[in-house]
Coordinates of C-alpha atoms in Angstrom, one line a residue:
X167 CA 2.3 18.0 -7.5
X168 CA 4.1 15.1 -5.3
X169 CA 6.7 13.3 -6.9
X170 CA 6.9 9.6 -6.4
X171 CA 9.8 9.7 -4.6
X172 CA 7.8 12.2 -1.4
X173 CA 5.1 10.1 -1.9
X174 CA 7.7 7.2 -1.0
X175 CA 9.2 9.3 1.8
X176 CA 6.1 10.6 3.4
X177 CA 4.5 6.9 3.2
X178 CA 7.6 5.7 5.5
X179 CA 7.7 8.3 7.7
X180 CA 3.9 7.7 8.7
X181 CA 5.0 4.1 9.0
X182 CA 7.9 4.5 11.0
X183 CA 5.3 6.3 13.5
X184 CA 2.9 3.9 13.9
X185 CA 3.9 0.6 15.4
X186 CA 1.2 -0.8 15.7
X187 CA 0.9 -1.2 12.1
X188 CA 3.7 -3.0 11.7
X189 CA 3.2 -5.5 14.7
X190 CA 2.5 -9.3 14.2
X191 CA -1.5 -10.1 13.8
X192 CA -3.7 -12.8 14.3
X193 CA -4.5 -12.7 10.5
X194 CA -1.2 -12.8 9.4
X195 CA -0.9 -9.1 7.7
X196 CA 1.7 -7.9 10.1
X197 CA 5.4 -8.2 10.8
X198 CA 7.4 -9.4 13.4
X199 CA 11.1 -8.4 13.8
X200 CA 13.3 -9.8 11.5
X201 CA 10.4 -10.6 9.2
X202 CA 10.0 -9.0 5.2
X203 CA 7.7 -8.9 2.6
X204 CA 8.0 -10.8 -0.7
X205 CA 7.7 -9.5 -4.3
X206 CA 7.3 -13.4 -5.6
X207 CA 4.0 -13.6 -3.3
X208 CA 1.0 -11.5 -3.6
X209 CA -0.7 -12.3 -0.4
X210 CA 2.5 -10.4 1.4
X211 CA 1.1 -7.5 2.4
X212 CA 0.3 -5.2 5.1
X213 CA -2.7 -4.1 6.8
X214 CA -2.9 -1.0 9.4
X215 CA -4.1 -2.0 12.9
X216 CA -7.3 -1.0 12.3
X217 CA -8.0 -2.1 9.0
X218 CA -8.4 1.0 6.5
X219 CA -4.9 0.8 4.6
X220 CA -2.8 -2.0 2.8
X221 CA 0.3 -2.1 1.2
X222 CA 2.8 -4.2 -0.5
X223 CA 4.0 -4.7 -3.9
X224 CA 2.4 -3.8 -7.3
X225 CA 3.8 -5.1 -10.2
X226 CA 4.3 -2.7 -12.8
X227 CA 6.3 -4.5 -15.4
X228 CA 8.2 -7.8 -16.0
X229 CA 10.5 -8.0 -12.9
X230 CA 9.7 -4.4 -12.1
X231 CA 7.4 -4.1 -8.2
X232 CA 6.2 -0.7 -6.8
X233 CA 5.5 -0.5 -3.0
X234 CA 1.8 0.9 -2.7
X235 CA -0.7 1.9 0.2
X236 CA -4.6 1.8 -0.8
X237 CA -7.5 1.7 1.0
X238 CA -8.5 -1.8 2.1
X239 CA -12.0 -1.1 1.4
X240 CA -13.5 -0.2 -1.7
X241 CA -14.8 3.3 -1.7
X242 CA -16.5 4.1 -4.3
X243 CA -18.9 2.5 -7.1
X244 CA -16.6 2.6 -9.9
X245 CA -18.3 5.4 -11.5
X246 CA -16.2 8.5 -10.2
X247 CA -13.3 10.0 -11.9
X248 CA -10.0 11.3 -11.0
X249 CA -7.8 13.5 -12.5
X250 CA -4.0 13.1 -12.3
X251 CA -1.2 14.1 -14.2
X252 CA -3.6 15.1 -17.8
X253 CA -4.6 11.1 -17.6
X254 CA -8.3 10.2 -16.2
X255 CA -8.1 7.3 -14.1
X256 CA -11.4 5.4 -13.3
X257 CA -11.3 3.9 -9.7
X258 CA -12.7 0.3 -9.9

């Protein structure tokens, strides 16, 4: 099982790769040298050059942010299940 922390790791290792992801966009979702992300704004967020992953911050707490990477789509109906860590999480 992947610990939070390699999940961390592995997620800015792929980002470190790709660029392009990172670049400035016409719709905003994209960084520029110099630029950051903001826990205090929700629309801060980053979206790979072709569209199937975001990230930025979750909260998870009073004054407490994650850094996540989803799917920018929603792919499934909400009906299917997943099993992590003896919890059953319902994707939405």
């Amino acid at each position: 099982m992947a610990t939070p922390l390699q999940v961390f790791l592995v997620t800015v290792i792929i980002l470190s790769h790709t660029p392009s992801s990172l670049s400035s966009s016409p719709d905003g979702h994209g960084l520029t040298r110099g630029s950051s992300l903001s826990v205090e704004n929700k629309d801060d967020t980053l979206v790979s050059s072709n569209g199937l992953f975001t990230a930025g911050f979750h909260q998870v707490g009073e004054n407490a942010y994650g850094f996540a990477v989803w799917f920018s789509e929603q792919a499934t109906s909400g009906n299917r299940t997943i099993h992590h860590q003896s919890e059953f999480k319902t994707l939405y």
